[in-house]
C-alpha positions as YAML, in Angstrom:
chain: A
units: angstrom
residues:
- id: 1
  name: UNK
  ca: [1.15, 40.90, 4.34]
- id: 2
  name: UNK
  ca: [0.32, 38.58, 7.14]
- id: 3
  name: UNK
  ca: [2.60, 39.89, 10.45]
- id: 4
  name: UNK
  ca: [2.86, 38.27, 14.12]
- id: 5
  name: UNK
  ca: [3.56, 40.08, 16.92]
- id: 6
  name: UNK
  ca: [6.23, 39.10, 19.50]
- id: 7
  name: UNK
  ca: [6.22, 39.95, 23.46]
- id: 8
  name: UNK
  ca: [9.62, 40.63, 24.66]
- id: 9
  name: UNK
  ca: [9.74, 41.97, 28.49]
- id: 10
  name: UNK
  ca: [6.46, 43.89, 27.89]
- id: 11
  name: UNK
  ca: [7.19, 45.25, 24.40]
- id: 12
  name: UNK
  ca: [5.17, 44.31, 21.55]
- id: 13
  name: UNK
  ca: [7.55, 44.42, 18.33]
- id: 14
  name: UNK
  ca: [5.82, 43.16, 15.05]
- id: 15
  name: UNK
  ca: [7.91, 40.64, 12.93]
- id: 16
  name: UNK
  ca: [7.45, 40.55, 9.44]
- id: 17
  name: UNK
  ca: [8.59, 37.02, 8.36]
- id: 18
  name: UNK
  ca: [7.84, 37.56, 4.33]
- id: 19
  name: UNK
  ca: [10.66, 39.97, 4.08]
- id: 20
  name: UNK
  ca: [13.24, 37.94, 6.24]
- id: 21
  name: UNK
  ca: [13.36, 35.19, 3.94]
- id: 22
  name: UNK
  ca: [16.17, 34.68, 1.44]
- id: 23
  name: UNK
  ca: [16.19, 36.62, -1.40]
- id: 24
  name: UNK
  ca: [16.13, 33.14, -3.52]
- id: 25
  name: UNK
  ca: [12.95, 32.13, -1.82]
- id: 26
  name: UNK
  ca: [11.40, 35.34, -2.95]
- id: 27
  name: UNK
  ca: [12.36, 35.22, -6.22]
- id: 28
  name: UNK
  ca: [10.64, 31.62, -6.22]
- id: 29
  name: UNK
  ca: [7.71, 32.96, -4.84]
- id: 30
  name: UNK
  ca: [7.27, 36.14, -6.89]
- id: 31
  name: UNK
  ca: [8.30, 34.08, -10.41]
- id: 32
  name: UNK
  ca: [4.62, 32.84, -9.53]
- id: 33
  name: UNK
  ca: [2.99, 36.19, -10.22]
- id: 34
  name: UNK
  ca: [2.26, 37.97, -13.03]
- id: 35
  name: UNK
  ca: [5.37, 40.61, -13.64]
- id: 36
  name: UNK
  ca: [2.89, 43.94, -13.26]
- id: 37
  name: UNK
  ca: [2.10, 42.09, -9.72]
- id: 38
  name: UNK
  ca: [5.77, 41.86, -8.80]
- id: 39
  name: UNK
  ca: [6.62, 45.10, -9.96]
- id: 40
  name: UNK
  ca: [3.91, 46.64, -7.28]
- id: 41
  name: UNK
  ca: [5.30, 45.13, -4.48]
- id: 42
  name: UNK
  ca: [8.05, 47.43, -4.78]
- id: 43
  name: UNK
  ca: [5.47, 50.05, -2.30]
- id: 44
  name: UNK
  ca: [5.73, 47.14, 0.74]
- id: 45
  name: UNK
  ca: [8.86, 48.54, 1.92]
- id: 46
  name: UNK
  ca: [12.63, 49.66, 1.45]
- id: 47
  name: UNK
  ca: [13.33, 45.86, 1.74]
- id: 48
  name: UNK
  ca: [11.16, 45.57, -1.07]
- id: 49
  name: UNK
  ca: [11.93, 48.33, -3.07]
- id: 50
  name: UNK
  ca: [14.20, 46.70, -5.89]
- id: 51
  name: UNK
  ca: [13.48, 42.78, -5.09]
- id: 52
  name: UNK
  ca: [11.15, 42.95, -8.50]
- id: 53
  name: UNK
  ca: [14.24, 43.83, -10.42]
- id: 54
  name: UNK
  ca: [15.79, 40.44, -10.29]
- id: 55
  name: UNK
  ca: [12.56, 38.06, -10.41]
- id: 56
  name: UNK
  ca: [13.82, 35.27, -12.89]
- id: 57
  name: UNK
  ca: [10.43, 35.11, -14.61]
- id: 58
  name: UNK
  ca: [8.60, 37.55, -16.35]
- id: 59
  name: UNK
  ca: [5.19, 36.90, -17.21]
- id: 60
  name: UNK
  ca: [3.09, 39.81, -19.23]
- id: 61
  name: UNK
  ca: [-0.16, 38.94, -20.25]
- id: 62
  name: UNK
  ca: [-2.00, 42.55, -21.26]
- id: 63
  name: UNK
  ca: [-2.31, 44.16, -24.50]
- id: 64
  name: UNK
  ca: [-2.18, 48.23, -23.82]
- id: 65
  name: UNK
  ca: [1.27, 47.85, -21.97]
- id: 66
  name: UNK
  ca: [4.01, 48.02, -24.09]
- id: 67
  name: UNK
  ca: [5.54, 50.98, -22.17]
- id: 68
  name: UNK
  ca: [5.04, 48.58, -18.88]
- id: 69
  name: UNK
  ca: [7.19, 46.04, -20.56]
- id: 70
  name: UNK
  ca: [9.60, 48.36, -21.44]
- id: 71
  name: UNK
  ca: [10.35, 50.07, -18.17]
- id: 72
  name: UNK
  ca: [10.65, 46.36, -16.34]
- id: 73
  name: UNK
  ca: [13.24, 45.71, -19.13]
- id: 74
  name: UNK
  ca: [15.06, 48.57, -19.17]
- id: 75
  name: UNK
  ca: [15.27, 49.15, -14.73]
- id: 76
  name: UNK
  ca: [16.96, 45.22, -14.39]
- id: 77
  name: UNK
  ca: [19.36, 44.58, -13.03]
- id: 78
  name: UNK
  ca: [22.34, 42.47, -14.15]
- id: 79
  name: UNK
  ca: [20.60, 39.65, -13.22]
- id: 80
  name: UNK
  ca: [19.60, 36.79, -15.93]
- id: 81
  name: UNK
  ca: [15.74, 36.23, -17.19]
- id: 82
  name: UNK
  ca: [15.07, 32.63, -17.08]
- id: 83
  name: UNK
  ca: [11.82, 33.00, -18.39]
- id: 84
  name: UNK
  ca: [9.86, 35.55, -20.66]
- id: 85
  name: UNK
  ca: [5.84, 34.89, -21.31]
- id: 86
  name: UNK
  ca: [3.87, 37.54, -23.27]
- id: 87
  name: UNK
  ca: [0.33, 36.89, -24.96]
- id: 88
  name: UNK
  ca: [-0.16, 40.16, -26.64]
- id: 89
  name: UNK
  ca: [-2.91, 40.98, -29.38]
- id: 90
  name: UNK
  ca: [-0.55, 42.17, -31.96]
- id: 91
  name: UNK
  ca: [-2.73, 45.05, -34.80]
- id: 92
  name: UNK
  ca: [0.63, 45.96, -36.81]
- id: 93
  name: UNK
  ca: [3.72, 46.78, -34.88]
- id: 94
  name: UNK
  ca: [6.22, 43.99, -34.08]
- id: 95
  name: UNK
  ca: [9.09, 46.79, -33.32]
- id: 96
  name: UNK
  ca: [8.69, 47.14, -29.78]
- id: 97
  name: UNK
  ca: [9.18, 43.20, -29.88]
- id: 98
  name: UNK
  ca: [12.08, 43.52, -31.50]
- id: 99
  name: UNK
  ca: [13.61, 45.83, -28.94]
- id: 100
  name: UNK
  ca: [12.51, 43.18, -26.02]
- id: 101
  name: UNK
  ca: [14.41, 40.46, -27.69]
- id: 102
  name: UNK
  ca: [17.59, 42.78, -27.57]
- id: 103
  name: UNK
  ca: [17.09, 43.54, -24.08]
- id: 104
  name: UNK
  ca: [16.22, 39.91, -23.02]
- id: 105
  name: UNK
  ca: [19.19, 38.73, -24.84]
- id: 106
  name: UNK
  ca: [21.31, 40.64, -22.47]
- id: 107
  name: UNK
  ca: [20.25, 39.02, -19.41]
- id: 108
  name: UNK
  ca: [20.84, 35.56, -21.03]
- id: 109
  name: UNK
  ca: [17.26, 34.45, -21.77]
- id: 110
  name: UNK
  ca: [16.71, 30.98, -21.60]
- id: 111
  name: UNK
  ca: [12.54, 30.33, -22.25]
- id: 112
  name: UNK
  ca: [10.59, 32.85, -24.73]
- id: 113
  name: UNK
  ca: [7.16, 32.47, -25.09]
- id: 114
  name: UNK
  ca: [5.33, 35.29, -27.13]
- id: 115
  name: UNK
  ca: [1.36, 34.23, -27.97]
- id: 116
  name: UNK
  ca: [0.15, 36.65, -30.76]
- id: 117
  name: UNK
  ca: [-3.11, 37.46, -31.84]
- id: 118
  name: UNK
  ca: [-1.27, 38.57, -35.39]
- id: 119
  name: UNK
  ca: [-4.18, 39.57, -37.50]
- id: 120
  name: UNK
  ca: [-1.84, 40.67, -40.37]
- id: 121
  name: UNK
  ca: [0.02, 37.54, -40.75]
- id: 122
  name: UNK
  ca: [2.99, 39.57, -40.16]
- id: 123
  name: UNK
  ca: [6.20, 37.76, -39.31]
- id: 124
  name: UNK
  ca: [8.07, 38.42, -36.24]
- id: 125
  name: UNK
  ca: [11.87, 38.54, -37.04]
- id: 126
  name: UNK
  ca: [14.37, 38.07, -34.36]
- id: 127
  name: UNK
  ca: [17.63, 40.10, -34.00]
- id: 128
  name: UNK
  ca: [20.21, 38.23, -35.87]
- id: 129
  name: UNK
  ca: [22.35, 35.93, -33.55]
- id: 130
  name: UNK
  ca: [19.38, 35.67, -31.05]
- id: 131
  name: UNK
  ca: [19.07, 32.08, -30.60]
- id: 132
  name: UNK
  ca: [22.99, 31.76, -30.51]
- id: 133
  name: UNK
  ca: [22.95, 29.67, -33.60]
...
């Protein structure tokens, strides 16, 4: 993280700008990243510490993280998901799927996108009532 330093009467204080700005402007920024990214700036500092929990847009694109996907679900906050992107190279178990569509439909879910490499032709079914119909 880029910092400047500032002279004031002979003392040199560093200024960290990134973690001034509004927490809407860093939810704009980190909606860019992929979610495992956001969730790892957590370490930058206490300011940091729970920003990831309210990004807007989560964006997995992995195969071997299921338990990942999980956690960021399950430590949210209140806050809605705007966005949910997974490509994930499916062998036989939808069920953890399932679970995420639960959890996503609790924080008001507005785009899903879910790319499977579904070798089974299995068929994905949604919790009943997800799509508000």
């Amino acid at each position: 993280m880029a910092q400047r330093r500032l002279e004031v009467s002979g003392v040199v204080k560093d200024i960290d700008r990134l973690s001034a700005l509004h927490n809407a402007i860093l939810y704009s920024i980190l909606s860019l990243l992929p979610t495992k990214e956001v969730v790892q700036t957590c370490v930058l500092s206490k300011r940091w510490r729970d920003v990831w929990c309210s990004v807007p847009c989560l964006d997995f694109d992995e195969t071997d993280f299921c338990k990942f996907i999980d956690s960021v679900l399950q430590f949210r906050d209140g806050s809605n998901v705007t966005n949910f992107c997974l490509t994930w190279n499916v062998m036989d178990d939808f069920s953890p799927a399932c679970l995420w569509m639960i959890m996503l439909a609790r924080h008001n879910v507005e785009i899903v996108d879910i790319s499977c490499n579904n070798r089974s032709h299995q068929v994905i079914k949604f919790p009943p009532n997800f799509f508000g119909l």
